[in-house]
Structure formats: C-alpha cells, structure tokens
Tab-separated table of C-alpha atoms in Angstrom:
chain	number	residue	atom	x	y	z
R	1	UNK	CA	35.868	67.852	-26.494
R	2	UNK	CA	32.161	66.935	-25.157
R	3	UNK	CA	29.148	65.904	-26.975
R	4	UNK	CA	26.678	68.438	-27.268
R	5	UNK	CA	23.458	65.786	-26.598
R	6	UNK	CA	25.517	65.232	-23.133
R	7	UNK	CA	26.594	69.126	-22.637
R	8	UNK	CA	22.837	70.299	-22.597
R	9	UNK	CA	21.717	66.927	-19.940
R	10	UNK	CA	24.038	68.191	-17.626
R	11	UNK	CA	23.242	71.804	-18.222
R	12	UNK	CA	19.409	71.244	-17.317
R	13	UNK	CA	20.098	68.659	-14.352
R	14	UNK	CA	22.222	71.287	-12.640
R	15	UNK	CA	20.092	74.258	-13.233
R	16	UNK	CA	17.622	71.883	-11.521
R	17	UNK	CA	20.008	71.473	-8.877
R	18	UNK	CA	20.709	75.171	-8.219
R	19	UNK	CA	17.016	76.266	-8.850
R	20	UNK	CA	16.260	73.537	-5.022
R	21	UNK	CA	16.063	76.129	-2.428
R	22	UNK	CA	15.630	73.433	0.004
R	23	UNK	CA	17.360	73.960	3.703
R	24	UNK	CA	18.632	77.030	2.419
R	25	UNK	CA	19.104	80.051	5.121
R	26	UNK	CA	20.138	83.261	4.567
R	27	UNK	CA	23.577	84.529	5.199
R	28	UNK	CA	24.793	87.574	6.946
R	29	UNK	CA	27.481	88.699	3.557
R	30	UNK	CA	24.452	89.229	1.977
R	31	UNK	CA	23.398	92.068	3.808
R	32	UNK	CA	23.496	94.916	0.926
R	33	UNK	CA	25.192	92.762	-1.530
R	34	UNK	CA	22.898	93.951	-3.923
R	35	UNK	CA	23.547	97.850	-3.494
R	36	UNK	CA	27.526	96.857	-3.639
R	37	UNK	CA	28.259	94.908	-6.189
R	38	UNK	CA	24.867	95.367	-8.631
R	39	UNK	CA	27.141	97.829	-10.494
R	40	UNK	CA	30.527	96.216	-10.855
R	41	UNK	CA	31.708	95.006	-13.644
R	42	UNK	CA	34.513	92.950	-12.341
R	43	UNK	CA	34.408	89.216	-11.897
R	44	UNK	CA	33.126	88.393	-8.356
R	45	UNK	CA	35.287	85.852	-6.626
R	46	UNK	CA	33.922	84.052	-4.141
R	47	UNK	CA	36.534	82.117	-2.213
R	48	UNK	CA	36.548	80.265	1.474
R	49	UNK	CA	37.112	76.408	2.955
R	50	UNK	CA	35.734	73.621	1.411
R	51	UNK	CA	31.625	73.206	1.890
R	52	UNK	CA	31.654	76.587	3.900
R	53	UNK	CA	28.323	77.060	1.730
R	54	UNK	CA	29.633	79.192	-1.635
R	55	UNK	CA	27.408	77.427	-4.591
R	56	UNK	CA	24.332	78.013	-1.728
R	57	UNK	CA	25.550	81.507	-1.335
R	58	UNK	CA	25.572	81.938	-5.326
R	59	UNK	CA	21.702	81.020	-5.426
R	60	UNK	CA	20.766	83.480	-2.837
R	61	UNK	CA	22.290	85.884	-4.875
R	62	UNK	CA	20.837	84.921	-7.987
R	63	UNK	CA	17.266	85.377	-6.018
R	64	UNK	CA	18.557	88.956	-4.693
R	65	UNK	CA	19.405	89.791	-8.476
R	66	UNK	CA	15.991	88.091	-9.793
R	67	UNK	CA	13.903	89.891	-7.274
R	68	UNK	CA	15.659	93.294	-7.616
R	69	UNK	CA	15.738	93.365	-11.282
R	70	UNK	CA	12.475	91.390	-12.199
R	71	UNK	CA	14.432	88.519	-14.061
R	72	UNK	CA	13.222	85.103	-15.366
R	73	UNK	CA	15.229	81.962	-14.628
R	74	UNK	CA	15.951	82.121	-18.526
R	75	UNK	CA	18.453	85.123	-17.444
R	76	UNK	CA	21.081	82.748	-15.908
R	77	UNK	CA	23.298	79.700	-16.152
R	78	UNK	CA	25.106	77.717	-13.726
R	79	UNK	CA	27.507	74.882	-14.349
R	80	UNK	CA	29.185	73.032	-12.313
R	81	UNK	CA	32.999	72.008	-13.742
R	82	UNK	CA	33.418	69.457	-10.989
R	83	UNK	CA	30.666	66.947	-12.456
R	84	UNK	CA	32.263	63.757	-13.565
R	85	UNK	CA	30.515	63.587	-16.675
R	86	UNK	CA	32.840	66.663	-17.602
R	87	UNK	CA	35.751	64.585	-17.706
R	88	UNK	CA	36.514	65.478	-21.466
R	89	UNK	CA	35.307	69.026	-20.964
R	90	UNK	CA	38.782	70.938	-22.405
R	91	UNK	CA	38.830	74.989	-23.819
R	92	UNK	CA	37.053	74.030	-27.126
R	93	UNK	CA	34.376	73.719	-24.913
R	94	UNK	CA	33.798	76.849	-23.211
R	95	UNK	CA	31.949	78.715	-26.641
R	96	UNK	CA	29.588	75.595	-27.035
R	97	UNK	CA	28.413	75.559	-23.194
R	98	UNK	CA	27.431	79.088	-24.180
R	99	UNK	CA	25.727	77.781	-27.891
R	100	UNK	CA	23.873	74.884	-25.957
R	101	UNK	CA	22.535	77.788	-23.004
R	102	UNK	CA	21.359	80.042	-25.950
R	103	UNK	CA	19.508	77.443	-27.213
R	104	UNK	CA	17.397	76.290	-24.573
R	105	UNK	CA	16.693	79.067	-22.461
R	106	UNK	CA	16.821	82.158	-25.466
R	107	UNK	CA	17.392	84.890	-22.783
R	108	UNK	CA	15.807	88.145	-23.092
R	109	UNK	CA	18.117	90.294	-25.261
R	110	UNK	CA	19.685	93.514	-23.732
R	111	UNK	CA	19.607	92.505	-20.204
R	112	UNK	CA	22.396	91.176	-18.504
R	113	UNK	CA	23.305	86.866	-18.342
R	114	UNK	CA	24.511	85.764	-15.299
R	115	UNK	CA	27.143	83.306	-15.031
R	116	UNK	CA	27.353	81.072	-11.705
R	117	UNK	CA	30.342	79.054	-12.253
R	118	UNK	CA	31.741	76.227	-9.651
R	119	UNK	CA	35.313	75.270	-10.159
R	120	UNK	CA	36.190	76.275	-13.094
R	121	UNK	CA	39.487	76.828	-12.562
R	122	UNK	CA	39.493	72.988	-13.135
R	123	UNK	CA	39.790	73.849	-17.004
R	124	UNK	CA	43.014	75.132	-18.790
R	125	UNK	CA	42.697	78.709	-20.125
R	126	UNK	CA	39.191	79.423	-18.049
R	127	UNK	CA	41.020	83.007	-17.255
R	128	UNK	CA	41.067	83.465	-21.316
R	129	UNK	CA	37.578	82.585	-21.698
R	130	UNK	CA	36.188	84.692	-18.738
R	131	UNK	CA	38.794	87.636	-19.715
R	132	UNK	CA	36.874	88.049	-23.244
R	133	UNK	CA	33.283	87.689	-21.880
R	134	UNK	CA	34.032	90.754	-19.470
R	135	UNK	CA	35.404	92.650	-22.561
R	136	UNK	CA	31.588	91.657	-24.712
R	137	UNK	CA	30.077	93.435	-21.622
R	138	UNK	CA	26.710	91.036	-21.595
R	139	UNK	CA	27.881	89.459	-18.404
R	140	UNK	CA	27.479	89.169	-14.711
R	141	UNK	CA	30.359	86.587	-13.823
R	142	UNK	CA	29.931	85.180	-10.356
R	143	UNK	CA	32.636	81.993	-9.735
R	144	UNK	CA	33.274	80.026	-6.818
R	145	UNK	CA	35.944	77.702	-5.869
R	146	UNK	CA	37.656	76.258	-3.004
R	147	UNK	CA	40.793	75.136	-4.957
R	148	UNK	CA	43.938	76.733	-3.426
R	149	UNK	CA	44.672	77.811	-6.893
R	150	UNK	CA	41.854	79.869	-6.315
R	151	UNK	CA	44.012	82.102	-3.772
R	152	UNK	CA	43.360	85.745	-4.351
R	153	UNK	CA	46.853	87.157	-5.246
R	154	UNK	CA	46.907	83.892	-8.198
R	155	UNK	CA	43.794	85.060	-9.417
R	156	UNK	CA	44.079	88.848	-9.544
R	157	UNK	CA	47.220	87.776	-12.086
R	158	UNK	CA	44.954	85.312	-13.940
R	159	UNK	CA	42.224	87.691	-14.467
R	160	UNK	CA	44.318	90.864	-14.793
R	161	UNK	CA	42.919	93.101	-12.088
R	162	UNK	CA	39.823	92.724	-13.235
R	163	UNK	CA	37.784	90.794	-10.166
R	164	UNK	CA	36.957	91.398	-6.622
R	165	UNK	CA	37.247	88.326	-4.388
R	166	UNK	CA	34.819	87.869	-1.774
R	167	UNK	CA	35.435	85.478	1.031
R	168	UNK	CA	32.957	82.736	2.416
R	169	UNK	CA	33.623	81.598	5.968
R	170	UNK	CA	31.467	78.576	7.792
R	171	UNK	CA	28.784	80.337	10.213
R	172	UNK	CA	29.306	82.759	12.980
R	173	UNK	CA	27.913	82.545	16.027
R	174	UNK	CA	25.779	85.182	14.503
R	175	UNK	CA	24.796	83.390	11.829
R	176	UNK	CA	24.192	80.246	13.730
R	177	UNK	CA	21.967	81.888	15.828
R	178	UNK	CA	19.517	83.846	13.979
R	179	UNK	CA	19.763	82.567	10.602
R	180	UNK	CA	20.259	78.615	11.218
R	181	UNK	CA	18.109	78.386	14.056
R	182	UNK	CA	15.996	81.092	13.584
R	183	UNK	CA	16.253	83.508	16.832
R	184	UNK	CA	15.914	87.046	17.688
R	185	UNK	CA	19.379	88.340	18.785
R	186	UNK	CA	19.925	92.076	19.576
R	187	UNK	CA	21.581	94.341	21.753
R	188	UNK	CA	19.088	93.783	24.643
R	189	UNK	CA	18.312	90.324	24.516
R	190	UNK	CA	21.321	89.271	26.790
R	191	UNK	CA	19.545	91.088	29.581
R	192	UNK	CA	16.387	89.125	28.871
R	193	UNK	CA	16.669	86.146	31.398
R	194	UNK	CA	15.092	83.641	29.155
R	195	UNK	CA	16.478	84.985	26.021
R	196	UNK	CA	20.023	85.109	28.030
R	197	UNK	CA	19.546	81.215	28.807
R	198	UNK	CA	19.409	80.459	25.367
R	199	UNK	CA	22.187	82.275	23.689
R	200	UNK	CA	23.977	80.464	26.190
R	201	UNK	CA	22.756	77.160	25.161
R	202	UNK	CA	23.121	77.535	21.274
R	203	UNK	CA	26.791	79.111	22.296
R	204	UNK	CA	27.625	76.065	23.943
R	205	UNK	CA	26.045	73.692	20.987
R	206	UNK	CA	28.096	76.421	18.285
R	207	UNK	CA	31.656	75.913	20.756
R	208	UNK	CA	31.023	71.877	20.167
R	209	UNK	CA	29.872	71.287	16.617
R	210	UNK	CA	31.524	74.470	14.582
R	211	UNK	CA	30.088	76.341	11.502
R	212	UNK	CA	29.829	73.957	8.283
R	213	UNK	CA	26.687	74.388	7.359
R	214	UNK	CA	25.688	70.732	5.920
R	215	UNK	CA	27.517	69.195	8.931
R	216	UNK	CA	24.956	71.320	10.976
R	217	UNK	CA	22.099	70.475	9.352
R	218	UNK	CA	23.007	66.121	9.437
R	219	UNK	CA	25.443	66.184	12.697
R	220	UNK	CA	27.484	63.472	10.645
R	221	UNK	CA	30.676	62.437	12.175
R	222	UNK	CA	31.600	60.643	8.918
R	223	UNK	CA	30.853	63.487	6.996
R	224	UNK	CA	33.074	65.776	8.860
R	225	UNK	CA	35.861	63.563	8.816
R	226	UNK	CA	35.445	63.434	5.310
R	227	UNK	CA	35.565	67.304	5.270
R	228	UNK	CA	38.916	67.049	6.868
R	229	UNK	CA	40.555	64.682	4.746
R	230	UNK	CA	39.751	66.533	1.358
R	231	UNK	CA	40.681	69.891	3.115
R	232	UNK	CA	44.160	68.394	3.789
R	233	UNK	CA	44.790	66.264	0.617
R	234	UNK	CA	43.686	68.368	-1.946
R	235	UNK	CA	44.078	71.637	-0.896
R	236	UNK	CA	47.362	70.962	0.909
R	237	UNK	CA	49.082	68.059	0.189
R	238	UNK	CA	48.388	68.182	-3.562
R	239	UNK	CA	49.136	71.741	-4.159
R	240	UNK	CA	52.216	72.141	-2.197
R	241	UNK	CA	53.597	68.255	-3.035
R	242	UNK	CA	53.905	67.040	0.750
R	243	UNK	CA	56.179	64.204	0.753
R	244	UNK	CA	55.331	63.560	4.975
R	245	UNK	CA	51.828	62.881	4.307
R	246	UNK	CA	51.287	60.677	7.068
R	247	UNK	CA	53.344	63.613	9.199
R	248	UNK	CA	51.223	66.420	7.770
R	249	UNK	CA	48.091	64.246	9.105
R	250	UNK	CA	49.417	63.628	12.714
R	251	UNK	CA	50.441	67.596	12.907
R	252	UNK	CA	46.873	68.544	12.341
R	253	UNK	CA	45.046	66.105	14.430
R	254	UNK	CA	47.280	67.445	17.304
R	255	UNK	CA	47.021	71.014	16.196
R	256	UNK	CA	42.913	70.574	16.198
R	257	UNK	CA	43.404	68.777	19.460
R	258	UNK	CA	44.399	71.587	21.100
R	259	UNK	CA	43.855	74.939	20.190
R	260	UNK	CA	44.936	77.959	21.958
R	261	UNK	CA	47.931	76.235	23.165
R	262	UNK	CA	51.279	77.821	21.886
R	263	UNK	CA	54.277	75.260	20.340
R	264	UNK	CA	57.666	75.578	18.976
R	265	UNK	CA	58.635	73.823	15.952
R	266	UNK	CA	61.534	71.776	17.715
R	267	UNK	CA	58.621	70.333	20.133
R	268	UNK	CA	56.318	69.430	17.056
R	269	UNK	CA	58.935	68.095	15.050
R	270	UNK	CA	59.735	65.533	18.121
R	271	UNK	CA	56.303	64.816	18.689
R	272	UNK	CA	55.614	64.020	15.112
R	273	UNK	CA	59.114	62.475	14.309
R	274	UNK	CA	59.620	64.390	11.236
R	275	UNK	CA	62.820	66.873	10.644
C-alpha cells in the first residue's frame, strides 16, 4: 500500500502537469466529440502507439467538457499509474486515491467527476475498481494506455461490454497541416498556386519526419530511436515472450527500411538467419 502524505504530492504535481496546455494543438478526433460521447455512460478507451499524443488528447477533452458544461478544475482528477513513485501502489489503493481527491478539491456535489486515468492497467484488479464506479453512476471514466494489454477485444472482456475504445493515431497529413503548423487547407486551395507550393512542401517535410507529435515539435533523432525501442520491447517482445530478440530487431529495421516492397517469409527468414 502507499502513504497517503505521498498519494496526495503526486496527485497535485500531476494535476499540475495535465492542467500545462503548453504546445498543445488541437486534434482532428475531436471534431464533435462532445455531441458523441457527452452522453455515454460507458468507459471511453482511448488506445493507439506509444506517444501518438493520448494523455494530450485527454486534456483537450477535459477543456471541451469544462467549456461545454461550465465546470471548475475541482470537477476532475487525473493520475498517472506509470509514475515511479507508485511503485507500491497495489488494489488497496484505488478507494484512498479517491479519499485523498475528495479531500483536496471537495467537488461540487451532483455533477459528474471525471476520471483521466494513464495506464492503469498497470494495477491488478483496475477492471474491478472501474466496473463498480460505472455501477455508482457519479463518473465520467476516460483511460488511456498504450500497453498491448490494452487491445480492444482484452478489454471489452475486462470491462464486460461496458466501454467504447477510441483509437489515437500519430498526425495525418491533415492534421500536420492545419493543426501543427497552422494552415488553411480546403477543397480549393490546391488550385491556389502559392497555396499549392506549400502543401507540397509540408507534404514532402510530413513523407520525411512522420506523425509523432513530440518528435515533431524537437526533430530528435535520439528521441525517436528511443520511440522505437520501447515500441518493440515492451509492447512486443515482452508481451508475446520473443526469444529472437536480436532477430525481431533486425526484421524491423529492414521492414522500416523499405516499405511498400512485398517479401516472403522464406526470404526474411534467410536474410535475418532465424528459422
């Protein structure tokens, strides 16, 4: 179990966290969010690769929800289960992150709490816990995770039905465009010479660097690579207990190398050297 003293510090420092709007742009799923999911009462699931920008999509929801339904920033909590100081965090827990929120924001009674929860799959029996807080009806249960136990047909078992799963991907060209650099893009504007010239520029930058929004923003190699290696060891070789790690590695470098090109699995095994 956790201290309490230590459950509440981390409580406020992320709230802090999620409250920084900073760099934040808007994305294109959000387009009437509101007006489809403002009455469900299922879990929303919101699934996708690994920093393809789901805790930044759950605070532009929260200000979508604030806005629309004149809420205070008492109204919600956030916690993040992947913070190291949550190493003890077990089940036990789960009722006394609710105590400690109670008693420090004292949210306005009859309205509904929203819950913005990263990774909390990370925690035995979360499904239990969230299971009974949909039944108490005082909820608005938003979680995120980009665990592979967090695949949707898992989850709908977990949760019994009761969830919708929404899934993140990195930008679009879209996206990139008009949200991350800030353009006008419409049906006309390809036969606007200058407009023309730079979609085709920004297409060209989009082919080269992808759609992960943070890599966008700092153009880190060594951030990307990162990216890759935690996509391929956690989510792959730790779920599905790869033996050929080293193997698993070379097969995606080459893969990434060169897409579009079609292989058989006798060439790829040679290349590789792995049965």
């Amino acid at each position: 179990m956790i201290n309490e003293t230590l459950l509440k510090e981390v409580l406020v420092s992320q709230k802090k966290v999620f409250l920084n709007k900073k760099d934040l742009f808007k994305r294109e799923i959000l387009r009437n969010f509101y007006e489809k999911y403002n009455k469900q009462k299922e879990i929303l699931i919101i699934t996708g690769i690994r920093r393809a920008g789901k805790s930044s999509l759950m605070k532009l929801v929260w200000d979508e929800f604030k806005i629309k339904q004149s809420l205070t920033d008492d109204q919600f909590l956030y916690f993040n289960f992947e913070d190291e100081r949550l190493v003890d965090f077990d089940r036990k827990d789960f009722d006394k992150l609710l105590d400690v929120y109670y008693q420090l924001y004292s949210p306005a009674v009859g309205k509904k709490i929203f819950l913005f929860l990263d990774e909390v799959q990370n925690i035995a029996y979360w499904e239990k816990w969230l299971n009974r807080l949909l039944e108490e009806g005082k909820y608005k249960i938003f979680i995120t995770g980009s665990n592979a136990t967090l695949l949707s047909s898992e989850m709908s078992t977990a949760l019994t039905g009761r969830n919708i799963s929404i899934s993140l991907f990195p930008l679009s060209f879209f996206e990139y465009y008009v949200y991350f650099k800030n353009k006008a893009l419409d049906a006309k504007s390809i036969y606007d010479s200058e407009q023309k010239s730079s979609i085709k520029k920004a297409l060209a930058e989009y082919s080269k660097m992808g759609g992960m929004p943070e890599y966008l923003k700092t153009e880190s190699a060594e951030l990307i690579q990162e990216y890759f290696r935690d996509i391929l060891s956690r989510d792959i070789v730790n779920r599905y207990n790869i033996k050929y790690k080293q193997g698993l590695k070379e097969l995606a470098h080459l893969l990434l190398s060169n897409i579009g090109q079609i292989y058989s699995l006798k060439n790829l095994s040679k290349t590789i050297e792995i049965k």
